[in-house]
Amino acid sequence: MGKIHERRLEQPTPNVSVGKVILDKLRQNGDRVYAIDGPTGNRMTYSELLEKSVKFANFLQKYGIKIGDRIGIATENRLNWLIPACASFYLGAIVAPYNPMYTEYEFQHVLSIAKPRIIFVSRRTENLFVKMLPKLSWKVELIELDDQPLTANVRTLTNILNNEPSVDYMRYKAADIGDASRHPLTILCSSGTTGLPKGVTLSHKNIMAFFTKISKPEYLDIKKGDRILMVLPFYHGYAMSTTILGIYTSCTVIVMPAFEPKLFLTLVQEHRITHLPLVPPILTFLAKHPLVEKYDFRSVRELICGAAPVAKDIIAAVKTRIGVKCVRNGYGMTELSVVSGLSGRDDDDDAFEVPGSGLLMPGFLGKVVDLETQETLEAGQVGEICYLGEQVMLGYWNNPEATRQTIDQDGWLHTGDIGYFDDKNKLHVIDRVKELIKYKGYQVSPSEIETVLLSHPEVKDAAVAGKPDERSGEVPVAFVVKQPGAKITAQDLQELVKKQLSPQKWLYGGVQFVDAIPKNPAGKILRRELRAMISKL
C-alpha cells in the first residue's frame, strides 16, 4: 500500500473571503504604519490603505468590475500596488500580477490567459502596454500607478482617488463570494516545463490556509508590530502572500522595488527588521559580500529562504557573519499556495544537504509514488513527491488539459520533484522530473527558450539546460543544431533570446553547436544526457 504522510490540522481553516479578513485587519490597526517605501521613507498607515482601497473598490464597481473579473498589475514593488490588489479582493475580482521585466512577446502570452479588463502599469511598463493594446482581442483600460502618465489618455490611480467622493470605509462590506474554496483570488504565472507560463489559480481558501498555518509560532515567529523587509517581487506568489500576511499579522512591511545591496543592509539596520524572506542569491550575498559585516542584523529573528535549493556552506557562513541563529528553508510551489513544508528551527545544517527538506505544513497529505507504476512507496523510497490538501490550487486557468496532467483524479498534485520522506516524516528533495532551470531563484523553462531559438530559420534543432553556477545557482546554456549551410553565430542566437525574453532567460551559459540533440524514440529531449554534456564543457 505504501505510506501516506500527514500533518493534521488543529482547527479548520475559516471559509471566509480574503477581502473581508483584510478589511477587518485594516480597521483594527488604524493609525499603525502598515508599509514604508525603502528608497524614500514614505509611509502608509493601515487606515490610509483602508480608505484608498475602499474608494478605489467603489470606482471599480462604477466602472463595471464584478465578481470574477480579472485585474492585472504589471509594475515594480511599490506601496500603492496594494490599493488595487485589496480593492479587487473586496469585490471578488481576481488579481493577476505580472513580472514588469517581461518583454512584449512574453506579455502577449500571459495576458491572453487571464484576459484582464484593467491593467495597472508603471512608467517602466506603460509604453510597452500602450503599444500592445491595439493587438489584443479584448478591451483593456490602463491605469498608471505612478503620479504622472507618459501617455495623454492614461489615467493615474492618484487622479482617480482624488476625484472619488469620500466613503464610509468603516462600514463598507466585501462582496459575498460564496464558497471560498471554489472562488479564485489570484492567477499567478507558473513556469511550465511544457513551454510558456500557465495561470496558477489560487482560491480565497488556499491563501487563508497559508495565512492561518504559517502565522502559528512553530512556523513563523511573527507578532503584532514586527517588521518584514520585502525585496522579493510582488508578482511572485511567495512575495505577494507574505506582503498580505503582513496585514493579517498586524506587521509593518518595508518595501524595496529592487535589490540594492547598500540600501538593503541600511534598511535592515535602520528599521530593525525582524523577518527576512529571501531567495538563495541574496543569501549568497550575505555570505560573501564585504559590506555585510558593517551592518547590525541582531534584530532579525527569522530568515526564511525559498524558491531554490541552498548550499550548506552558504547557510553556515550566513549564520556566522550576521549572527542569525537559524536559517530556515521552505519547500513549496505556486501550485501549493506557496509553501508545503519548512525546516525546523532546531534542524541541524544537514537539513540543507538536500533542498527543501522539512516537515509537512498542517493539513497536507504527502506521498511519494513510483514514476513508472504510480504506486505509493514506503518511507525512504525515492519517487515523485505528491500532495493532497486545502492548499492545492484550483487548477490552471482555462487549461483543463494541463490541470489534468498535474492534479490526478483523486486530487493529488504531482510536483515533478523527486525525493523521499524519511521515517520521521521529513521530506528530502533530491532531483527534478521537471527540468526547470533555477536562475537566481527564478524558475526558467528550457522549452520557452527553445521555442525562441527554433523560430530562427537557420536553427534546425535546439535544447536548453541549466549549467551549475556558483553565483546564480544555474545559468541557461543552449545546444543548437544548424541548418545545412547556415552562417549563424552563437552571438546571433544570444542576441535573439535577449530581444525576445527577459533577463533571467538569457543564455548566460553560452551556445554550443552540436550535430544532434539527444532524444528518446518518442522525440522527447533527454535532458539527463544534456546535463552530462554540460559537465564536459
Coordinates of C-alpha atoms in Angstrom, one line a residue:
M1 CA 0.0 0.0 0.0
G2 CA 2.8 2.4 0.8
K3 CA 2.9 5.2 3.3
I4 CA 0.8 8.4 3.3
H5 CA 2.5 11.2 5.4
E6 CA 0.1 13.5 7.3
R7 CA 0.2 16.6 9.5
R8 CA -3.3 17.1 10.9
L9 CA -5.0 20.5 11.2
E10 CA -5.7 21.6 14.8
Q11 CA -8.6 23.7 13.7
P12 CA -10.4 24.1 10.3
T13 CA -9.4 27.0 8.0
P14 CA -12.2 29.6 8.1
N15 CA -14.4 29.6 4.9
V16 CA -14.1 33.4 4.5
S17 CA -13.1 35.8 1.8
V18 CA -9.6 37.3 2.0
G19 CA -11.3 40.7 1.2
K20 CA -13.3 40.5 4.4
V21 CA -10.3 39.5 6.5
I22 CA -8.2 42.3 5.1
L23 CA -11.0 44.9 5.8
D24 CA -11.2 43.7 9.4
K25 CA -7.5 43.9 10.0
L26 CA -7.1 47.3 8.4
R27 CA -9.9 48.7 10.6
Q28 CA -8.4 47.1 13.8
N29 CA -4.9 48.7 13.2
G30 CA -6.0 52.3 12.4
D31 CA -3.0 54.7 12.5
R32 CA -0.4 51.9 12.9
V33 CA 2.1 52.1 9.9
Y34 CA 1.5 49.2 7.5
A35 CA 4.1 49.9 4.8
I36 CA 7.2 52.0 4.3
D37 CA 8.8 52.7 1.0
G38 CA 12.5 51.7 1.4
P39 CA 14.1 54.3 -1.0
T40 CA 12.1 57.3 0.0
G41 CA 10.9 56.6 3.5
N42 CA 7.2 57.4 2.5
R43 CA 4.7 55.7 4.9
M44 CA 1.2 54.3 4.5
T45 CA -0.9 53.6 7.6
Y46 CA -3.5 50.8 7.9
S47 CA -6.3 53.4 7.8
E48 CA -4.8 55.1 4.7
L49 CA -4.7 51.8 2.9
L50 CA -8.3 51.1 4.1
E51 CA -9.7 54.4 2.9
K52 CA -7.9 54.4 -0.5
S53 CA -8.7 50.7 -1.3
V54 CA -12.4 51.1 -0.4
K55 CA -12.6 54.3 -2.5
F56 CA -11.0 52.5 -5.4
A57 CA -13.3 49.5 -5.0
N58 CA -16.2 51.9 -5.4
F59 CA -14.6 53.3 -8.6
L60 CA -14.1 49.8 -10.0
Q61 CA -17.7 48.9 -9.2
K62 CA -19.0 52.0 -11.1
Y63 CA -16.6 51.1 -13.9
G64 CA -18.5 47.8 -14.1
I65 CA -16.0 45.4 -12.5
K66 CA -17.8 42.5 -10.9
I67 CA -17.1 39.2 -9.2
G68 CA -14.8 37.0 -11.2
D69 CA -13.4 39.8 -13.5
R70 CA -9.6 40.0 -13.7
I71 CA -7.4 42.9 -12.7
G72 CA -3.8 42.9 -13.9
I73 CA -0.9 44.6 -12.2
A74 CA 2.4 44.9 -14.1
T75 CA 4.6 47.1 -12.0
E76 CA 7.6 47.0 -9.7
N77 CA 7.1 46.8 -5.9
R78 CA 5.6 50.0 -4.5
L79 CA 3.2 51.0 -1.7
N80 CA 0.2 51.8 -3.9
W81 CA 0.4 48.3 -5.6
L82 CA -1.7 47.2 -2.6
I83 CA -4.5 49.6 -3.3
P84 CA -5.9 47.9 -6.5
A85 CA -5.0 44.5 -5.1
C86 CA -7.1 45.0 -1.9
A87 CA -9.9 46.7 -3.8
S88 CA -10.1 43.7 -6.1
F89 CA -10.2 41.2 -3.2
Y90 CA -13.1 43.1 -1.7
L91 CA -15.1 42.9 -4.9
G92 CA -14.4 39.2 -5.6
A93 CA -12.4 40.3 -8.7
I94 CA -9.3 38.2 -9.4
V95 CA -5.8 39.7 -9.2
A96 CA -3.3 38.8 -12.0
P97 CA 0.1 40.1 -11.2
Y98 CA 2.8 40.2 -13.9
N99 CA 6.6 40.5 -14.0
P100 CA 7.3 44.1 -15.2
M101 CA 10.5 42.8 -16.8
Y102 CA 8.5 40.7 -19.3
T103 CA 9.0 41.5 -23.0
E104 CA 6.1 42.1 -25.4
Y105 CA 6.4 38.5 -26.6
E106 CA 6.0 37.2 -23.0
F107 CA 3.2 39.7 -22.2
Q108 CA 1.2 38.7 -25.3
H109 CA 1.1 35.1 -23.9
V110 CA 0.4 35.7 -20.2
L111 CA -2.2 38.4 -20.8
S112 CA -4.1 36.0 -23.1
I113 CA -4.5 33.6 -20.2
A114 CA -6.4 35.8 -17.7
K115 CA -7.6 38.5 -20.2
P116 CA -7.7 41.3 -17.6
R117 CA -10.1 44.2 -18.1
I118 CA -7.9 46.7 -16.3
I119 CA -4.1 46.6 -16.1
F120 CA -2.0 48.7 -13.7
V121 CA 1.2 49.9 -15.2
S122 CA 4.2 52.0 -14.0
R123 CA 6.4 54.3 -16.1
R124 CA 8.6 51.3 -16.7
T125 CA 5.8 49.3 -18.4
E126 CA 3.3 51.9 -19.7
N127 CA 4.9 52.5 -23.2
L128 CA 5.0 48.7 -23.9
F129 CA 1.3 48.3 -23.0
V130 CA 0.2 51.3 -25.0
K131 CA 1.9 49.7 -28.0
M132 CA 0.4 46.3 -27.3
L133 CA -3.2 47.2 -26.6
P134 CA -4.3 47.5 -30.2
K135 CA -3.1 44.0 -30.8
L136 CA -5.2 42.4 -28.0
S137 CA -8.5 40.8 -28.9
W138 CA -10.4 42.3 -25.9
K139 CA -10.8 45.8 -24.5
V140 CA -8.3 46.8 -21.8
E141 CA -8.1 50.0 -19.7
L142 CA -4.6 51.1 -18.5
I143 CA -4.2 52.9 -15.1
E144 CA -0.8 54.3 -14.1
L145 CA 0.4 53.7 -10.6
D146 CA 3.0 56.4 -10.8
D147 CA 1.7 60.0 -10.4
Q148 CA 2.5 61.1 -14.0
P149 CA 1.5 59.1 -17.0
L150 CA 3.7 59.0 -20.1
T151 CA 0.6 59.0 -22.4
A152 CA -2.1 61.6 -22.5
N153 CA -5.1 59.4 -22.2
V154 CA -3.9 57.1 -19.4
R155 CA -5.5 57.8 -16.1
T156 CA -3.5 57.7 -12.8
L157 CA -4.5 56.0 -9.6
T158 CA -3.9 59.3 -7.7
N159 CA -6.2 61.2 -10.0
I160 CA -9.0 58.6 -9.7
L161 CA -8.8 58.7 -5.9
N162 CA -8.7 62.5 -5.8
N163 CA -11.9 62.6 -7.9
E164 CA -13.8 59.8 -6.0
P165 CA -16.3 61.0 -3.3
S166 CA -15.3 60.1 0.3
V167 CA -16.7 56.9 1.6
D168 CA -17.8 55.4 4.9
Y169 CA -15.0 52.9 4.9
M170 CA -15.7 51.8 8.5
R171 CA -19.0 50.2 7.4
Y172 CA -18.0 49.1 3.9
K173 CA -18.7 45.4 3.2
A174 CA -16.8 43.0 1.0
A175 CA -18.8 41.1 -1.7
D176 CA -20.2 37.8 -0.8
I177 CA -18.2 35.3 -2.9
G178 CA -20.0 32.2 -1.7
D179 CA -17.7 29.1 -1.2
A180 CA -14.2 30.5 -0.5
S181 CA -12.7 27.2 -1.5
R182 CA -14.1 27.5 -5.1
H183 CA -13.7 31.2 -5.7
P184 CA -10.4 32.4 -7.3
L185 CA -8.4 35.1 -5.6
T186 CA -5.4 35.3 -7.9
I187 CA -4.0 34.0 -11.1
L188 CA -0.2 33.7 -10.8
C189 CA 2.2 32.9 -13.7
S190 CA 3.8 29.5 -13.4
S191 CA 7.0 28.4 -15.1
G192 CA 5.7 25.5 -17.0
T193 CA 8.1 22.8 -18.2
T194 CA 6.0 22.3 -21.3
G195 CA 6.7 25.8 -22.7
L196 CA 5.2 29.1 -21.8
P197 CA 3.8 30.0 -18.3
K198 CA 0.4 28.8 -17.2
G199 CA -2.1 30.7 -14.9
V200 CA -1.9 29.1 -11.4
T201 CA -5.3 29.8 -9.9
L202 CA -5.4 30.0 -6.1
S203 CA -8.7 30.4 -4.2
H204 CA -9.5 32.6 -1.2
K205 CA -9.4 29.4 0.9
N206 CA -6.0 28.4 -0.5
I207 CA -4.5 31.7 0.7
M208 CA -6.4 31.7 4.0
A209 CA -5.0 28.3 4.7
F210 CA -1.5 29.6 4.1
F211 CA -2.1 32.6 6.4
T212 CA -3.6 30.6 9.3
K213 CA -0.9 28.0 9.3
I214 CA 2.3 30.0 8.6
S215 CA 1.4 32.5 11.3
K216 CA 1.5 29.9 14.1
P217 CA 4.6 30.3 16.3
E218 CA 6.1 26.9 15.3
Y219 CA 6.2 28.0 11.7
L220 CA 6.8 31.8 11.7
D221 CA 7.6 33.5 15.0
I222 CA 5.6 36.6 13.9
K223 CA 4.0 39.1 16.3
K224 CA 2.0 42.3 16.1
G225 CA 4.4 45.2 15.2
D226 CA 7.1 43.0 13.7
R227 CA 8.9 44.4 10.6
I228 CA 9.2 42.4 7.4
L229 CA 11.6 43.5 4.6
M230 CA 10.1 42.8 1.2
V231 CA 12.6 42.8 -1.6
L232 CA 11.1 39.8 -3.4
P233 CA 8.9 40.9 -6.3
F234 CA 5.1 41.2 -5.5
Y235 CA 4.1 39.3 -8.7
H236 CA 5.7 36.2 -7.3
G237 CA 3.4 34.0 -5.1
Y238 CA 5.9 33.9 -2.2
A239 CA 6.2 37.7 -2.1
M240 CA 2.5 38.6 -2.7
S241 CA 1.3 36.2 0.0
T242 CA 3.9 37.3 2.5
T243 CA 3.1 41.0 1.9
I244 CA -0.6 40.4 2.6
L245 CA 0.4 38.2 5.6
G246 CA 1.9 41.4 7.0
I247 CA -1.7 42.8 7.1
Y248 CA -3.1 39.5 8.6
T249 CA -0.5 39.6 11.4
S250 CA -0.6 43.4 12.0
C251 CA 3.1 44.0 11.0
T252 CA 4.9 46.7 9.1
V253 CA 6.3 45.9 5.7
I254 CA 9.3 47.7 4.3
V255 CA 9.1 47.7 0.5
M256 CA 12.0 47.6 -1.9
P257 CA 11.4 48.0 -5.7
A258 CA 14.6 46.1 -6.5
F259 CA 17.6 44.6 -4.6
E260 CA 20.3 47.2 -4.0
P261 CA 23.0 45.9 -1.6
K262 CA 23.7 49.1 0.4
L263 CA 20.0 50.1 0.7
F264 CA 19.0 46.5 1.7
L265 CA 21.6 46.5 4.5
T266 CA 20.7 50.0 5.6
L267 CA 17.0 49.1 5.8
V268 CA 17.7 46.0 7.9
Q269 CA 19.7 48.1 10.4
E270 CA 17.5 51.3 10.5
H271 CA 14.1 49.6 10.7
R272 CA 15.3 46.8 13.0
I273 CA 13.9 44.2 10.6
T274 CA 12.6 41.1 12.4
H275 CA 11.7 38.9 9.3
L276 CA 13.7 38.4 6.1
P277 CA 12.0 36.3 3.4
L278 CA 14.8 35.7 0.8
V279 CA 15.9 33.7 -2.1
P280 CA 19.3 32.0 -2.4
P281 CA 21.2 34.7 -4.4
I282 CA 20.6 37.2 -1.6
L283 CA 21.8 34.5 0.9
T284 CA 25.0 34.2 -1.1
F285 CA 25.4 38.0 -1.0
L286 CA 25.0 37.8 2.8
A287 CA 27.6 35.0 3.0
K288 CA 30.2 36.7 0.8
H289 CA 29.9 40.5 0.3
P290 CA 32.4 42.5 2.4
L291 CA 29.8 45.3 3.1
V292 CA 27.6 42.9 5.2
E293 CA 29.9 42.9 8.2
K294 CA 29.5 46.6 8.7
Y295 CA 25.7 46.3 9.5
D296 CA 23.8 45.2 12.5
F297 CA 21.5 42.2 12.0
R298 CA 20.7 41.5 15.7
S299 CA 17.0 42.4 15.3
V300 CA 16.4 39.5 12.7
R301 CA 14.5 36.6 14.3
E302 CA 13.6 34.7 11.2
L303 CA 15.4 34.3 7.9
I304 CA 13.5 32.1 5.6
C305 CA 14.8 31.1 2.2
G306 CA 12.6 29.7 -0.6
A307 CA 12.3 29.3 -4.4
A308 CA 15.5 27.2 -4.9
P309 CA 18.0 24.9 -3.1
V310 CA 20.5 26.4 -0.7
A311 CA 24.1 25.2 -0.3
K312 CA 25.0 24.1 3.2
D313 CA 28.2 26.1 3.4
I314 CA 26.3 29.3 2.4
I315 CA 23.9 28.7 5.3
A316 CA 26.8 28.2 7.8
A317 CA 28.5 31.4 6.5
V318 CA 25.4 33.5 6.8
K319 CA 24.8 32.3 10.4
T320 CA 28.4 33.2 11.4
R321 CA 28.5 36.5 9.6
I322 CA 25.2 38.1 10.7
G323 CA 24.6 36.1 13.9
V324 CA 21.2 34.8 12.9
K325 CA 20.5 31.6 15.0
C326 CA 18.6 29.7 12.3
V327 CA 18.1 30.0 8.6
R328 CA 15.1 28.0 7.5
N329 CA 14.4 26.5 4.1
G330 CA 10.9 26.4 2.7
Y331 CA 9.7 23.8 0.2
G332 CA 6.8 24.6 -2.0
M333 CA 5.5 25.8 -5.3
T334 CA 2.9 28.3 -6.5
E335 CA 0.5 25.4 -7.2
L336 CA 0.7 24.5 -3.5
S337 CA -0.2 28.1 -2.3
V338 CA 3.5 28.9 -1.7
V339 CA 4.7 26.5 0.9
S340 CA 4.1 22.9 1.9
G341 CA 7.0 22.3 4.3
L342 CA 9.5 24.2 6.3
S343 CA 12.7 23.1 8.0
G344 CA 12.5 23.4 11.8
R345 CA 14.4 25.9 13.9
D346 CA 16.4 23.2 15.6
D347 CA 17.3 21.3 12.4
D348 CA 21.0 20.9 12.0
D349 CA 22.6 22.2 8.8
D350 CA 22.3 18.7 7.4
A351 CA 18.7 19.6 6.6
F352 CA 20.2 21.6 3.7
E353 CA 22.2 18.8 2.2
V354 CA 19.1 18.4 0.0
P355 CA 16.9 21.3 -1.0
G356 CA 13.6 21.7 0.8
S357 CA 13.8 19.2 3.5
G358 CA 11.5 19.7 6.4
L359 CA 8.2 18.7 8.0
L360 CA 4.8 19.0 6.2
M361 CA 2.7 22.0 7.0
P362 CA -0.6 21.1 8.8
G363 CA -3.5 20.0 6.5
F364 CA -1.3 18.4 3.9
L365 CA -1.1 14.7 3.0
G366 CA 2.1 13.8 1.3
K367 CA 3.2 10.7 -0.5
V368 CA 5.9 9.5 -2.9
V369 CA 4.9 7.5 -6.0
D370 CA 6.8 5.2 -8.3
L371 CA 7.5 7.1 -11.6
E372 CA 6.5 4.1 -13.7
T373 CA 3.7 2.3 -11.8
Q374 CA 2.4 5.4 -9.8
E375 CA 2.2 3.1 -6.7
T376 CA 2.7 4.7 -3.3
L377 CA 6.1 4.0 -1.9
E378 CA 7.3 3.4 1.7
A379 CA 9.4 5.9 3.8
G380 CA 12.9 6.1 2.4
Q381 CA 12.0 5.0 -1.1
V382 CA 12.6 7.5 -3.9
G383 CA 10.0 8.7 -6.3
E384 CA 7.8 11.6 -7.3
I385 CA 6.5 13.8 -4.5
C386 CA 2.7 14.3 -4.4
Y387 CA 0.4 16.4 -2.2
L388 CA -3.2 16.5 -1.3
G389 CA -4.9 19.2 0.9
E390 CA -6.6 22.5 1.1
Q391 CA -3.6 24.4 -0.3
V392 CA -3.6 22.6 -3.6
M393 CA -4.5 25.1 -6.3
L394 CA -7.9 25.1 -8.1
G395 CA -6.1 24.4 -11.3
Y396 CA -4.5 26.2 -14.3
W397 CA -6.8 29.0 -15.5
N398 CA -8.7 27.9 -18.7
N399 CA -6.3 25.0 -19.2
P400 CA -8.1 21.7 -18.2
E401 CA -5.5 19.6 -20.0
A402 CA -2.5 21.0 -18.1
T403 CA -4.6 20.8 -14.9
R404 CA -5.3 17.1 -15.5
Q405 CA -1.6 16.4 -16.1
T406 CA -0.7 17.9 -12.7
I407 CA -3.7 17.0 -10.4
D408 CA -4.9 13.4 -10.7
Q409 CA -8.5 12.2 -10.4
D410 CA -8.1 11.7 -6.6
G411 CA -7.0 15.3 -6.1
W412 CA -3.2 14.6 -5.6
L413 CA -0.9 17.2 -7.1
H414 CA 2.2 15.7 -8.7
T415 CA 5.0 18.2 -8.1
G416 CA 7.5 16.9 -10.7
D417 CA 10.1 16.8 -7.9
I418 CA 11.9 13.6 -7.0
G419 CA 12.6 12.7 -3.3
Y420 CA 11.5 10.7 -0.3
F421 CA 10.1 11.0 3.2
D422 CA 12.3 9.6 5.9
D423 CA 10.9 7.6 8.9
K424 CA 10.5 10.9 10.9
N425 CA 8.1 12.2 8.2
K426 CA 10.7 14.7 6.9
L427 CA 10.8 15.4 3.2
H428 CA 14.1 15.2 1.3
V429 CA 14.1 16.5 -2.3
I430 CA 16.9 15.2 -4.5
D431 CA 16.1 15.9 -8.1
R432 CA 13.5 17.3 -10.5
V433 CA 11.4 15.5 -13.1
K434 CA 10.5 18.9 -14.3
E435 CA 13.7 20.3 -15.8
L436 CA 13.3 23.9 -14.8
I437 CA 16.5 25.9 -14.6
K438 CA 16.8 27.7 -11.2
Y439 CA 18.5 31.0 -12.1
K440 CA 18.8 33.3 -9.0
G441 CA 15.5 32.0 -7.6
Y442 CA 13.7 32.4 -10.9
Q443 CA 12.3 29.3 -12.5
V444 CA 13.2 29.3 -16.1
S445 CA 11.5 26.9 -18.5
P446 CA 14.0 25.5 -21.0
S447 CA 11.3 24.9 -23.6
E448 CA 10.3 28.6 -23.6
I449 CA 13.9 29.5 -24.7
E450 CA 13.9 26.6 -27.1
T451 CA 10.8 27.9 -28.8
V452 CA 12.6 31.3 -29.4
L453 CA 15.7 29.6 -30.8
L454 CA 13.7 27.3 -33.1
S455 CA 12.0 30.4 -34.6
H456 CA 15.3 31.3 -36.3
P457 CA 15.3 30.0 -39.9
E458 CA 18.9 28.8 -39.6
V459 CA 18.3 26.7 -36.5
K460 CA 17.4 23.1 -37.2
D461 CA 17.0 21.9 -33.6
A462 CA 17.7 23.2 -30.1
A463 CA 17.7 22.2 -26.5
V464 CA 18.4 24.2 -23.4
A465 CA 19.6 23.1 -19.9
G466 CA 20.9 24.5 -16.7
K467 CA 24.7 24.7 -16.1
P468 CA 25.7 24.9 -12.4
D469 CA 26.9 28.4 -11.5
E470 CA 28.2 29.4 -8.1
R471 CA 26.7 32.9 -8.1
S472 CA 23.4 32.3 -9.8
G473 CA 22.6 28.6 -9.0
E474 CA 22.2 27.7 -12.6
V475 CA 22.6 29.5 -15.9
P476 CA 20.8 28.6 -19.2
V477 CA 23.0 27.0 -21.9
A478 CA 21.8 26.2 -25.4
F479 CA 22.7 23.2 -27.6
V480 CA 21.9 24.0 -31.2
V481 CA 21.9 22.1 -34.5
K482 CA 22.4 24.4 -37.5
Q483 CA 20.6 24.0 -40.8
P484 CA 23.0 22.9 -43.6
G485 CA 25.0 25.9 -44.9
A486 CA 23.9 28.1 -42.0
K487 CA 26.1 31.1 -41.1
I488 CA 24.6 31.9 -37.8
T489 CA 26.9 32.5 -34.8
A490 CA 26.5 31.9 -31.0
Q491 CA 26.3 35.6 -30.5
D492 CA 23.4 35.9 -33.0
L493 CA 21.4 33.5 -31.0
Q494 CA 22.2 35.1 -27.7
E495 CA 21.0 38.4 -29.1
L496 CA 17.8 36.8 -30.4
V497 CA 17.0 35.5 -26.9
K498 CA 17.8 38.8 -25.4
K499 CA 15.4 40.6 -27.7
Q500 CA 12.5 38.2 -27.1
L501 CA 12.8 37.2 -23.4
S502 CA 13.5 38.8 -20.0
P503 CA 17.0 38.8 -18.4
Q504 CA 16.6 35.7 -16.3
K505 CA 16.1 33.7 -19.5
W506 CA 19.2 34.9 -21.4
L507 CA 21.8 32.4 -22.4
Y508 CA 24.5 33.3 -19.8
G509 CA 25.9 29.8 -20.2
G510 CA 26.5 30.3 -23.9
V511 CA 25.6 28.4 -27.1
Q512 CA 27.2 25.1 -28.1
F513 CA 26.8 23.9 -31.7
V514 CA 26.2 20.1 -31.9
D515 CA 25.4 17.5 -34.6
A516 CA 22.3 16.2 -32.9
I517 CA 20.1 16.7 -29.8
P518 CA 19.8 13.6 -27.6
K519 CA 16.2 12.4 -27.8
N520 CA 14.2 9.2 -26.9
P521 CA 12.3 7.3 -29.6
A522 CA 9.2 9.4 -28.9
G523 CA 11.2 12.6 -29.7
K524 CA 11.4 13.8 -26.1
I525 CA 14.7 15.6 -25.3
L526 CA 16.8 13.5 -23.0
R527 CA 17.7 16.3 -20.5
R528 CA 19.9 14.0 -18.4
E529 CA 22.1 13.5 -21.3
L530 CA 22.2 17.3 -21.8
R531 CA 23.4 17.6 -18.2
A532 CA 26.1 15.0 -18.9
M533 CA 27.2 17.1 -22.0
I534 CA 27.3 20.3 -19.7
S535 CA 29.5 18.5 -17.2
K536 CA 32.1 18.1 -20.0
L537 CA 32.1 21.8 -21.0

